[in-house]
mmCIF file of C-alpha atoms in Angstrom:
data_model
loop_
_atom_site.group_PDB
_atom_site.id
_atom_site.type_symbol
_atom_site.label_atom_id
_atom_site.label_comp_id
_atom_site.label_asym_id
_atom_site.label_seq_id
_atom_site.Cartn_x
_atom_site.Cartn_y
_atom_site.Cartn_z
ATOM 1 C CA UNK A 1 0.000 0.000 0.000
ATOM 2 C CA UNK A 2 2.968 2.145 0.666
ATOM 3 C CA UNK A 3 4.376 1.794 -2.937
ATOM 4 C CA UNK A 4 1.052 2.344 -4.244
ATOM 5 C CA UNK A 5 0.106 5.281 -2.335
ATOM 6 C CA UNK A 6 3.970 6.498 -3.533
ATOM 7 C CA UNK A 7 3.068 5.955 -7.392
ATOM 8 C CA UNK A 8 -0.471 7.650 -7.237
ATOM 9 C CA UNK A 9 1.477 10.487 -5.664
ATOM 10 C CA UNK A 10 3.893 10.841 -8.310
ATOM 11 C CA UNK A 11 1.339 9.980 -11.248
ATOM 12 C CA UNK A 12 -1.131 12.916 -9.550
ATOM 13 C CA UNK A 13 1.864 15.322 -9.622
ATOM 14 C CA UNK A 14 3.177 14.464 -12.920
ATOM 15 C CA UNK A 15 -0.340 15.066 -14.274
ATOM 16 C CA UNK A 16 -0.819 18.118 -12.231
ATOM 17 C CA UNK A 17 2.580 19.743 -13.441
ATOM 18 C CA UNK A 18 1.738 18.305 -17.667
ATOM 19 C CA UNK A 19 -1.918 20.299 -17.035
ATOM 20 C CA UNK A 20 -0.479 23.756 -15.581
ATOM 21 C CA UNK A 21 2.017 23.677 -18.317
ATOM 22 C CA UNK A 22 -0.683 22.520 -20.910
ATOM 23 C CA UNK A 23 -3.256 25.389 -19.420
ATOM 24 C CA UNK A 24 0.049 28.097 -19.513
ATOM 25 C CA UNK A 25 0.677 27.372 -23.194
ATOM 26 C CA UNK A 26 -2.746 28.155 -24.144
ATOM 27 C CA UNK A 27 -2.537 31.252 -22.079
ATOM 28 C CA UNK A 28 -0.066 32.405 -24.071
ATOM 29 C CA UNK A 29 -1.523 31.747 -27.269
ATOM 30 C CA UNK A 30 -2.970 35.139 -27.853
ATOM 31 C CA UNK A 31 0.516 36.836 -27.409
ATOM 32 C CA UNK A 32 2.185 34.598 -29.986
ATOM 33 C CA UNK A 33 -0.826 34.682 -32.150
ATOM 34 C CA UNK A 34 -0.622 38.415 -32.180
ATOM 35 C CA UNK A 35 3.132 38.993 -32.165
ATOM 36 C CA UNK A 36 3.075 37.110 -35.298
ATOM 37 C CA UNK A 37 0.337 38.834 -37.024
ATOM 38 C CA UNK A 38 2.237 42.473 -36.469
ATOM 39 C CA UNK A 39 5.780 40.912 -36.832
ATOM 40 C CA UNK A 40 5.656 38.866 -40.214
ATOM 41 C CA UNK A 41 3.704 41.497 -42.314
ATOM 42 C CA UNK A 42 6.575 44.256 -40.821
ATOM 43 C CA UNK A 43 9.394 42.191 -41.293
ATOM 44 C CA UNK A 44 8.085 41.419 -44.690
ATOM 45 C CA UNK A 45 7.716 45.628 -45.136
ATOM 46 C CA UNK A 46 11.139 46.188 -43.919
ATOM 47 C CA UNK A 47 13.128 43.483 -46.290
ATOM 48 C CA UNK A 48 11.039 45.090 -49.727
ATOM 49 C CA UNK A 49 13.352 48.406 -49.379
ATOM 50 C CA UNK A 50 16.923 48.165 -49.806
ATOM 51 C CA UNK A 51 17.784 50.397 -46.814
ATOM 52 C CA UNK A 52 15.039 49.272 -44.617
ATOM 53 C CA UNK A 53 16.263 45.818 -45.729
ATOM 54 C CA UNK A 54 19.961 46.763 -44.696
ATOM 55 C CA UNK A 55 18.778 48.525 -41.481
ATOM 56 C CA UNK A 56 16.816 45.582 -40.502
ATOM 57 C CA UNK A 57 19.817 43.146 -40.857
ATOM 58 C CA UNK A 58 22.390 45.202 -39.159
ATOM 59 C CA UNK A 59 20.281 45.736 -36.243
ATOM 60 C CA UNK A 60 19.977 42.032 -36.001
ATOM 61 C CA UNK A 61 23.619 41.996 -36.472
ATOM 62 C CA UNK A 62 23.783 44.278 -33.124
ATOM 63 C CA UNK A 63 21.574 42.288 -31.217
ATOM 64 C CA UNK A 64 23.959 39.020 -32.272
ATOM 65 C CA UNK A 65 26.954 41.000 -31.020
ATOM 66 C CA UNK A 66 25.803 41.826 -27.726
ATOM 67 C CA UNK A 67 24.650 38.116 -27.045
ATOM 68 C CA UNK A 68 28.091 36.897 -28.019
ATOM 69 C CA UNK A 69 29.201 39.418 -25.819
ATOM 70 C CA UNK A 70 27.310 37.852 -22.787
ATOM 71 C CA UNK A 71 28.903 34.589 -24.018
ATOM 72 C CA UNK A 72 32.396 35.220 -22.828
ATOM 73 C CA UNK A 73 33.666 31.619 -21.727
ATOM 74 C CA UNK A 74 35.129 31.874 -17.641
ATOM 75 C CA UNK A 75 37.832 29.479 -16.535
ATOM 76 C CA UNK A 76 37.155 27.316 -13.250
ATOM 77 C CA UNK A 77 39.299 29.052 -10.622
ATOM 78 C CA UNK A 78 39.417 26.134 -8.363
ATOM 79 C CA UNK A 79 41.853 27.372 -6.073
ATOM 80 C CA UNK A 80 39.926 30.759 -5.214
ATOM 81 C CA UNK A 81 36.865 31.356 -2.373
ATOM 82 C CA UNK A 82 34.019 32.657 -3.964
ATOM 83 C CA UNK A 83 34.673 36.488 -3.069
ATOM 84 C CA UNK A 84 37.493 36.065 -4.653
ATOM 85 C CA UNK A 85 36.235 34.407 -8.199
ATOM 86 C CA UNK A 86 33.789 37.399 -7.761
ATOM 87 C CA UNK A 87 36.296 39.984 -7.803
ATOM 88 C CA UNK A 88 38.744 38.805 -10.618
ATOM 89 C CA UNK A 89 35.747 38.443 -13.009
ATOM 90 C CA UNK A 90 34.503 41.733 -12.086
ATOM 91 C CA UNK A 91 38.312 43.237 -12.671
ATOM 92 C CA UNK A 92 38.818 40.973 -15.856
ATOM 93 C CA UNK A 93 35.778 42.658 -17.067
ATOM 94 C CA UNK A 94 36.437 46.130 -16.507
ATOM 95 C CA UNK A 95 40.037 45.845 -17.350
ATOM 96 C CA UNK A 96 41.370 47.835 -20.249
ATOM 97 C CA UNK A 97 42.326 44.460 -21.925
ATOM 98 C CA UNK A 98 38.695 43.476 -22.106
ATOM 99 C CA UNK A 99 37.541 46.967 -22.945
ATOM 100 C CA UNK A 100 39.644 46.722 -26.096
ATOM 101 C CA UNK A 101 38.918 43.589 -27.052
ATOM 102 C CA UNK A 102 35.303 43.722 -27.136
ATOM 103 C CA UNK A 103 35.559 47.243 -29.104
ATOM 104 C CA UNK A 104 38.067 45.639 -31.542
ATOM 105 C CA UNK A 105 35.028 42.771 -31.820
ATOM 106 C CA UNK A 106 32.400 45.134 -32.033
ATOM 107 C CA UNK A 107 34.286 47.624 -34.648
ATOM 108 C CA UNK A 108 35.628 44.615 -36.507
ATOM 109 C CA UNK A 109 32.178 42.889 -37.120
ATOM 110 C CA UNK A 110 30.310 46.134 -38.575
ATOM 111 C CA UNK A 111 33.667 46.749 -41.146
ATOM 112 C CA UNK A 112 33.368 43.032 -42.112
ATOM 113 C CA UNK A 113 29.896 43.502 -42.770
ATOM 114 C CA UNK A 114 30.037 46.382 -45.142
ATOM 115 C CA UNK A 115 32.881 45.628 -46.890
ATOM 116 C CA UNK A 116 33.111 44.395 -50.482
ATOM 117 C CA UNK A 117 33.779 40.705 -50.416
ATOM 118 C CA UNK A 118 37.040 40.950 -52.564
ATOM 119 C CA UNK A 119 38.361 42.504 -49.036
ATOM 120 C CA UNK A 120 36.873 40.179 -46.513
ATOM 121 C CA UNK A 121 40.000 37.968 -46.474
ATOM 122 C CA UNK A 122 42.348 40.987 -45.476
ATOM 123 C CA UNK A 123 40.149 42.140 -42.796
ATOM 124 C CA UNK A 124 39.152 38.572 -41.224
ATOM 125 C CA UNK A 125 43.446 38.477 -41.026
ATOM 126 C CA UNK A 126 43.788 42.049 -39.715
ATOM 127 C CA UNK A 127 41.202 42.282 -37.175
ATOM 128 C CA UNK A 128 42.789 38.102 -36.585
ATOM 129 C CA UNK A 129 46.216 39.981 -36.269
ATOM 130 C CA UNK A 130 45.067 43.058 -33.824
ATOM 131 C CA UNK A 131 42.882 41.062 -31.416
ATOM 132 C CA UNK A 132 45.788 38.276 -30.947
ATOM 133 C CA UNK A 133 48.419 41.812 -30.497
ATOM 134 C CA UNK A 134 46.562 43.393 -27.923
ATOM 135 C CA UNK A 135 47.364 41.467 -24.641
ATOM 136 C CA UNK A 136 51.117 42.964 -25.497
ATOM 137 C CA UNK A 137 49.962 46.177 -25.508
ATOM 138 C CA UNK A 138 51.608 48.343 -22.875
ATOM 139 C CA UNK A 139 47.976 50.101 -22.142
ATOM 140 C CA UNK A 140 46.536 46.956 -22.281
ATOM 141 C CA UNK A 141 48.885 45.243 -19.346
ATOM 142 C CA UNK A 142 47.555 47.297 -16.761
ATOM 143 C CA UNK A 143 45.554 45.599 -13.996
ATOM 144 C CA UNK A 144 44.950 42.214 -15.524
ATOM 145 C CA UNK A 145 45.227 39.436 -12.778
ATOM 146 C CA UNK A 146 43.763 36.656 -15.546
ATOM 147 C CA UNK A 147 45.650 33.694 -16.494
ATOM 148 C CA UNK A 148 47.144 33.975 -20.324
ATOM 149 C CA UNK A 149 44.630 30.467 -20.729
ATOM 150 C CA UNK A 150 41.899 32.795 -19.985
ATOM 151 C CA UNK A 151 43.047 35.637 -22.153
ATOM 152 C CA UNK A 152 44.019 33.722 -25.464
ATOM 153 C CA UNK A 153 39.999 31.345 -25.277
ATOM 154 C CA UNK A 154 38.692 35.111 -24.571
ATOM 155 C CA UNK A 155 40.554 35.990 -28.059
ATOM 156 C CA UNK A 156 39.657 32.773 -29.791
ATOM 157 C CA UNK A 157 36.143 33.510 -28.499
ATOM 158 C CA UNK A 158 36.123 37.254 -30.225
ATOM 159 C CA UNK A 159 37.652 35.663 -33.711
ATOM 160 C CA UNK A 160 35.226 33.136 -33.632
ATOM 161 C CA UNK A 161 32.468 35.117 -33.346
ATOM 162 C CA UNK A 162 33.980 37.171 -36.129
ATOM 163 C CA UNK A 163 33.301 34.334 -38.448
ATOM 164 C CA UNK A 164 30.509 33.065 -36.679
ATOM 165 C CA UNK A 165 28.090 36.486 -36.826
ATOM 166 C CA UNK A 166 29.976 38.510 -39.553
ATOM 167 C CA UNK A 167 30.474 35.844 -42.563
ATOM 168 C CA UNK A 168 28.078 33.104 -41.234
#
């Protein structure tokens, strides 16, 4: 009786939890029903004008960038308390190395995406060639406590998303 009573617990909150979610979706129907009916026929507005059509894509291309932003990969610091981990990432983030490389990124991306393609090979290697140059920097030495590991995946991290949002 004890298993039983166990399963009919766990079957009755299974159900329960599959219902609310079931009744929440259908809640929300009205939202998605009407965000599509105003967003399809604008987007569809938007991409018949060349500069509308431009505008439209580049400010998806800014919303990209600030996502891959927020994607930074972190190393485990093992070794460190908590506080601690809490105050390197907060300096690693505010450091002039990371201020550069994430304006180098930002600048970087737009050029790549307005340039002819006959130069896209050049710039992929130049912005490739400043991004991996600015950890030697003198201006960019100041106040970094992070590990060179953590510097050179934060660079590989930039140039892929380079490729990633510009080209792909």
């Amino acid at each position: 009786s004890r298993t039983r009573d166990y399963t009919a617990y766990h079957i009755n909150s299974h159900n329960s939890n599959t219902m609310a979610q079931t009744s929440s979706s259908w809640r929300d129907l009205p939202r998605r029903i009407l965000t599509v009916a105003i967003g399809v026929p604008t987007i569809i507005l938007l991409l018949q004008n060349i500069v509308t059509s431009w505008l439209f894509f580049q400010g998806a291309h800014l919303i990209c960038l600030l996502e891959w932003r927020a994607l930074v990969p972190t190393l485990p610091l093992p070794s460190l308390s908590s506080a601690d981990k809490k105050r390197d990432n907060g300096e690693d983030a505010s450091s002039p190395l990371s201020q550069y490389l994430i304006r180098v990124f930002s600048i970087a991306s737009f050029l790549i995406t307005i340039l002819p393609p006959a130069l896209l090979p050049p710039a992929l290697m130049a912005s490739g060639i400043v991004l991996r140059l600015l950890p030697h920097l003198p201006m960019c030495q100041k106040k970094v406590k992070s590990s060179a590991e953590y510097i050179y995946l934060t660079i590989q991290h930039y140039q892929f998303g380079l490729l990633y949002l510009s080209i792909g």
